[in-house]
Amino acid sequence: MIIDSFGRAHDYLRISLTDNCNFRCFYCMPDEEYDFTPASRLMQKDEIIKLAELFVSQGVKKIRLTGGEPLVRKDAASIISGLGKLPVELVITTNGTRIHEILPELIAAGIKSINVSLDTLQADKFFLITRRDVFHQVRSNIELLLQHKIYVKINMVVMKGLNDSEISDFIAWTKHYPVQVRFIEFMPFSGNKWTSNKMCSLEEIIATVEKNYEVLPVKAEPHDTAKSFMIPGHEGSFAVISTMTAPFCDTCNRMRLTADGKLKNCLFSEGETDLLSALRNNEDVLPLIQSSIWSKKKELGGQLNKNFEHVDASSITNRSMITIGG
Ligand code: SAM
Ligand code: SF4
């Protein structure tokens, strides 16, 4: 078991397969000229599997593949097949563009739940946010997943003046559509020009939904990062990921492995531990994992606090979201 100094057991690993992406979402990857990490510096397939096996031997029960866009990696299918053999719940967060190309492999690997990012239900706004004209491809891939009985969660980062006016549209969508929409509070990362007035809080999101609907809270599972709700008569449901205004650090069980093999003990951690170099030098990796997690800060990487109005994004030392793996 991998435990931190506050007694939190860590059994959930998020692995970034790449910092490359076929989208250009400004809140994640601000600069069009961003240089992707060269392939030689990324974890190779056998290195990913080896590290994942080590984590699993230490009690990890769930692995999420993310990125960048995990499915743009050429050997994504083969990595997924390899990880699918481990005794873990394997899940993915994706922008949804490539699902139709890889669906048989996803099913064969036993993947039962996929998070698809979709910040708007409007094709023109989708282009504005992602700089790519593939709204209909993503929508049809969500359909495809549902047809194959894969549970779909929709990640929607809510930003004031951009898509906050669509909160009710997303809720209306869930009336006959069996997905969970997860409204995510906009978070500050290196270079994403975050300011508190662009952020829509848990309280504001719930107040917006309650204008038109009866909202019932759903009992949280241990380690849930999302506060879940249902609306009577709706096939789908919704949740809010309130990292900024109501974080869930007390029960955190998450570790993050970046595509270049660095372990981050928190999304907002300042430091990181280089597991890939140690693996390539035949060093013992386990003590590095243990000491990294032991040194995890109590809350939000020790860099943020719940008074989000006073957060100065420029003073945070971190990577951009695309290089961490959200
Ligand atoms: N490319 C995949 C995707 O878009 O789902 C996986 C990687 S992406 C970094 C993972 C999630 O992080 C997405 O749902 C994205 O919307 C979210 N995200 C990125 N930047 C964010 C930010 N600044 N605040 C909140 N969520 C963010
Ligand atoms: Fe790419 Fe996902 Fe980041 Fe958008 S949110 S730029 S799709 S990694």
XYZ file of C-alpha atoms and ligand atoms in Angstrom:
361
model
C 0.000 0.000 0.000
C 1.297 3.454 -0.896
C 0.517 5.826 1.975
C 1.186 9.496 2.640
C 2.058 11.155 5.938
C -1.644 11.954 6.535
C -2.590 8.263 6.322
C -4.215 8.505 2.888
C -3.821 5.272 0.910
C -3.125 5.810 -2.784
C -4.684 3.200 -5.046
C -5.559 5.219 -8.155
C -2.953 6.021 -10.812
C -3.486 8.369 -13.724
C -1.035 7.780 -16.561
C -0.488 10.383 -19.254
C 0.374 8.651 -22.535
C 1.475 11.808 -24.320
C 1.547 15.588 -24.059
C 0.559 15.707 -27.729
C -2.972 16.553 -28.767
C -5.035 17.081 -31.898
C -6.963 19.927 -30.160
C -5.813 23.330 -28.960
C -8.125 24.024 -25.999
C -6.827 27.365 -24.718
C -7.482 26.597 -21.040
C -5.268 23.509 -21.233
C -2.677 24.203 -23.894
C -2.471 27.928 -24.380
C 0.226 28.302 -26.981
C -0.257 27.101 -30.573
C 3.577 26.963 -30.852
C 3.882 24.567 -27.917
C 6.682 21.987 -28.475
C 5.582 18.435 -27.793
C 8.005 16.190 -25.948
C 10.064 14.105 -28.401
C 9.123 10.419 -28.502
C 12.477 9.284 -27.056
C 11.741 11.185 -23.827
C 8.300 9.661 -23.443
C 7.726 6.425 -21.579
C 7.768 3.575 -24.082
C 5.061 0.918 -24.082
C 7.065 -1.658 -22.081
C 8.118 1.041 -19.597
C 4.502 2.077 -19.044
C 3.484 -1.533 -18.451
C 6.443 -2.163 -16.123
C 5.695 0.915 -14.011
C 1.968 0.118 -13.982
C 2.734 -3.428 -12.784
C 4.846 -2.019 -9.971
C 2.026 0.303 -8.865
C -0.489 -2.554 -9.085
C 1.783 -4.732 -6.918
C 1.545 -1.929 -4.318
C -2.251 -1.925 -4.225
C -3.304 0.259 -7.157
C -6.818 -0.774 -8.204
C -7.682 1.783 -10.840
C -5.717 3.254 -13.755
C -6.896 6.151 -15.905
C -5.175 6.900 -19.207
C -5.076 10.546 -20.107
C -2.837 13.141 -21.723
C -2.636 15.284 -23.870
C -4.917 13.214 -25.989
C -4.126 9.585 -25.125
C -5.611 8.224 -28.350
C -3.317 10.227 -30.678
C -0.424 8.067 -29.573
C 0.275 5.565 -32.380
C 0.703 2.611 -30.029
C -2.279 3.557 -27.819
C -4.197 0.387 -28.772
C -1.272 -1.823 -27.881
C -0.666 -0.037 -24.548
C -4.364 -0.342 -23.711
C -4.323 -4.056 -24.543
C -1.284 -4.537 -22.297
C -2.780 -2.624 -19.372
C -6.106 -4.420 -19.880
C -4.391 -7.621 -18.702
C -3.650 -6.141 -15.270
C -6.100 -6.710 -12.395
C -7.296 -3.092 -12.341
C -10.260 -1.018 -13.434
C -8.961 0.631 -16.609
C -10.602 3.884 -17.752
C -9.773 6.707 -20.162
C -10.276 10.441 -20.465
C -10.360 11.511 -24.113
C -11.509 14.312 -26.357
C -13.490 11.657 -28.215
C -12.201 12.214 -31.752
C -10.570 8.818 -32.249
C -12.887 6.466 -30.395
C -14.329 4.966 -33.604
C -10.813 3.965 -34.706
C -10.038 2.007 -31.565
C -13.385 0.797 -30.189
C -12.735 -2.984 -30.590
C -9.488 -2.661 -28.615
C -11.212 -0.623 -25.895
C -13.892 -3.287 -25.536
C -11.354 -6.128 -25.613
C -9.379 -4.423 -22.816
C -12.498 -4.488 -20.642
C -13.034 -0.717 -20.542
C -16.512 -0.033 -19.199
C -16.455 3.716 -18.602
C -14.983 6.605 -20.619
C -14.840 10.327 -19.876
C -15.293 12.419 -23.003
C -14.590 16.149 -22.917
C -17.261 18.314 -24.491
C -17.407 21.942 -23.374
C -20.306 23.019 -25.579
C -23.280 21.628 -27.475
C -22.797 24.215 -30.239
C -20.593 23.337 -33.239
C -19.334 26.905 -33.803
C -18.384 27.361 -30.137
C -16.715 23.940 -30.163
C -14.437 25.224 -32.930
C -13.746 28.414 -30.982
C -12.618 26.429 -27.917
C -10.717 23.546 -29.539
C -9.654 25.166 -32.855
C -10.773 21.973 -34.574
C -13.918 21.407 -36.649
C -14.833 17.938 -35.367
C -17.872 18.565 -33.179
C -20.028 16.060 -35.099
C -17.331 13.370 -34.927
C -17.175 13.698 -31.147
C -20.985 13.635 -30.831
C -21.241 10.525 -33.014
C -18.494 8.813 -31.013
C -20.406 9.466 -27.796
C -23.384 7.742 -29.466
C -21.121 4.858 -30.469
C -19.962 4.335 -26.885
C -23.543 4.337 -25.607
C -24.570 1.840 -28.293
C -21.843 -0.449 -26.984
C -23.060 -0.017 -23.394
C -19.960 1.864 -22.297
C -20.795 4.324 -19.515
C -20.045 7.892 -20.601
C -19.188 10.861 -18.451
C -19.023 14.212 -20.211
C -16.372 16.641 -18.909
C -17.448 20.264 -19.353
C -15.124 22.998 -18.046
C -17.425 25.901 -17.182
C -16.063 29.335 -18.052
C -17.951 32.571 -17.484
C -19.001 34.392 -20.627
C -18.022 31.423 -22.777
C -20.186 28.403 -21.993
C -21.803 29.063 -18.588
C -24.986 29.976 -20.469
C -25.152 26.347 -21.638
C -25.425 24.744 -18.203
C -29.189 24.382 -18.599
C -28.794 23.020 -22.161
C -26.518 20.271 -20.874
C -29.022 19.455 -18.144
C -31.876 19.354 -20.698
C -29.720 16.999 -22.799
C -29.580 14.490 -19.918
C -33.383 14.156 -19.860
C -33.326 11.492 -22.584
C -29.589 10.868 -22.744
C -28.006 8.467 -20.237
C -24.729 10.285 -19.623
C -23.350 11.982 -16.535
C -22.385 15.582 -17.287
C -19.544 16.719 -15.032
C -19.280 20.473 -14.740
C -15.655 21.275 -13.881
C -14.533 24.453 -12.142
C -11.919 26.167 -14.332
C -8.495 25.663 -12.708
C -5.273 27.708 -12.961
C -2.259 26.135 -14.668
C 0.921 27.462 -16.156
C 0.120 29.846 -19.011
C -3.676 29.397 -19.177
C -4.541 32.986 -18.201
C -6.825 31.868 -15.383
C -8.532 34.593 -13.394
C -11.071 34.030 -10.655
C -13.766 36.007 -12.464
C -13.742 33.504 -15.350
C -14.469 30.673 -12.948
C -17.995 29.425 -12.315
C -18.230 27.959 -8.814
C -20.076 24.884 -7.508
C -22.544 27.217 -5.797
C -23.213 29.173 -8.999
C -23.595 26.018 -11.090
C -26.118 24.497 -8.681
C -28.028 27.784 -8.436
C -28.268 27.898 -12.242
C -29.612 24.352 -12.465
C -32.069 24.936 -9.625
C -33.688 27.806 -11.536
C -35.359 25.229 -13.800
C -35.037 21.848 -12.111
C -35.456 20.014 -8.845
C -31.930 18.920 -7.860
C -31.390 15.919 -5.583
C -27.922 15.110 -4.185
C -26.614 11.578 -4.732
C -24.633 9.895 -1.935
C -20.908 10.151 -2.642
C -18.671 7.110 -2.954
C -15.384 7.160 -1.001
C -12.699 9.129 -2.943
C -15.269 10.779 -5.233
C -13.899 13.995 -6.690
C -17.283 14.920 -8.057
C -20.345 15.970 -6.118
C -23.149 14.076 -7.844
C -26.770 15.046 -8.349
C -29.861 13.730 -10.101
C -32.961 15.315 -11.509
C -36.201 13.350 -11.183
C -37.308 11.971 -14.576
C -33.890 12.398 -16.240
C -32.128 9.370 -17.740
C -28.759 11.012 -17.207
C -27.360 12.843 -14.211
C -24.854 15.554 -13.421
C -21.954 16.241 -11.098
C -19.677 19.141 -10.220
C -15.910 18.873 -9.826
C -15.319 21.669 -7.369
C -11.539 21.578 -7.044
C -11.341 25.328 -6.480
C -14.190 26.056 -4.057
C -14.756 22.729 -2.296
C -11.735 20.475 -2.828
C -11.770 16.810 -1.931
C -8.183 16.496 -0.661
C -9.100 14.760 2.638
C -9.822 11.482 0.874
C -7.433 11.863 -2.051
C -6.126 8.544 -3.400
C -4.628 9.825 -6.673
C -1.152 9.772 -8.161
C -0.161 11.056 -11.578
C 2.507 9.774 -13.930
C 3.382 12.282 -16.653
C 4.107 11.118 -20.200
C 7.835 11.698 -19.584
C 7.729 9.436 -16.549
C 7.617 11.904 -13.666
C 5.455 11.123 -10.649
C 3.338 14.018 -9.402
C 1.741 13.395 -6.028
C -0.925 16.075 -6.662
C -2.348 17.929 -9.645
C -0.963 21.110 -8.080
C 2.304 19.720 -6.710
C 5.327 21.908 -7.227
C 7.766 19.022 -7.355
C 7.899 15.753 -9.260
C 9.924 12.548 -9.050
C 11.662 11.102 -12.086
C 10.672 7.431 -12.230
C 11.542 6.911 -15.895
C 15.238 7.789 -15.533
C 15.475 5.511 -12.498
C 13.827 2.687 -14.436
C 16.177 3.196 -17.392
C 19.188 3.186 -15.005
C 17.986 -0.063 -13.407
C 17.530 1.655 -10.068
C 14.931 0.614 -7.509
C 11.823 2.668 -8.351
C 9.604 1.704 -5.417
C 11.402 3.795 -2.732
C 11.081 6.821 -5.041
C 7.319 6.293 -5.303
C 6.977 5.801 -1.555
C 8.936 8.898 -0.626
C 7.173 11.057 -3.217
C 3.740 10.117 -1.893
C 4.879 10.381 1.730
C 5.835 14.003 1.065
C 2.432 14.878 -0.429
C 1.008 18.124 0.932
C -2.283 18.108 2.848
C -4.241 20.190 0.369
C -3.969 21.400 -3.258
C -0.239 20.769 -3.480
C 0.322 23.398 -0.781
C -0.003 26.051 -3.494
C -3.686 27.041 -3.487
C -6.312 27.648 -0.878
C -10.091 27.651 -0.876
C -10.242 31.469 -1.102
C -10.111 31.234 -4.853
C -10.812 34.961 -5.285
C -7.348 35.621 -3.858
C -5.452 33.020 -5.881
C -2.667 34.600 -7.919
C -2.297 32.175 -10.826
C 1.071 33.661 -11.832
C 2.611 32.677 -8.484
C 1.824 28.961 -8.901
C 4.739 26.739 -9.889
C 3.389 23.933 -12.054
C 3.254 22.494 -15.535
C 0.471 23.283 -17.988
C -2.480 20.883 -17.783
C -1.610 19.219 -21.091
C 1.812 18.176 -19.769
C 0.467 16.939 -16.431
C -2.389 14.771 -17.625
C -5.739 15.883 -16.289
N -7.417 15.157 -24.116
C -8.240 14.517 -23.154
C -9.502 15.312 -22.905
O -9.593 16.455 -23.341
O -10.393 14.769 -22.260
C -7.548 14.189 -21.850
C -6.628 15.218 -21.246
S -7.426 16.689 -20.649
C -6.047 17.547 -19.968
C -8.304 16.060 -19.234
C -9.396 16.933 -18.713
O -8.833 18.091 -18.129
C -10.395 17.408 -19.768
O -11.699 17.085 -19.399
C -10.196 18.898 -19.774
O -11.389 19.574 -20.061
C -9.716 19.164 -18.361
N -8.998 20.428 -18.221
C -7.967 20.879 -18.958
N -7.563 22.098 -18.530
C -8.361 22.425 -17.499
C -8.458 23.549 -16.625
N -7.655 24.587 -16.754
N -9.403 23.541 -15.660
C -10.251 22.486 -15.527
N -10.192 21.378 -16.302
C -9.275 21.346 -17.283
Fe -6.140 18.427 -25.786
Fe -7.743 17.540 -23.830
Fe -6.127 19.630 -23.436
Fe -8.161 19.927 -25.074
S -8.287 19.468 -22.874
S -6.038 20.593 -25.483
S -8.311 17.927 -25.954
S -5.496 17.578 -23.799
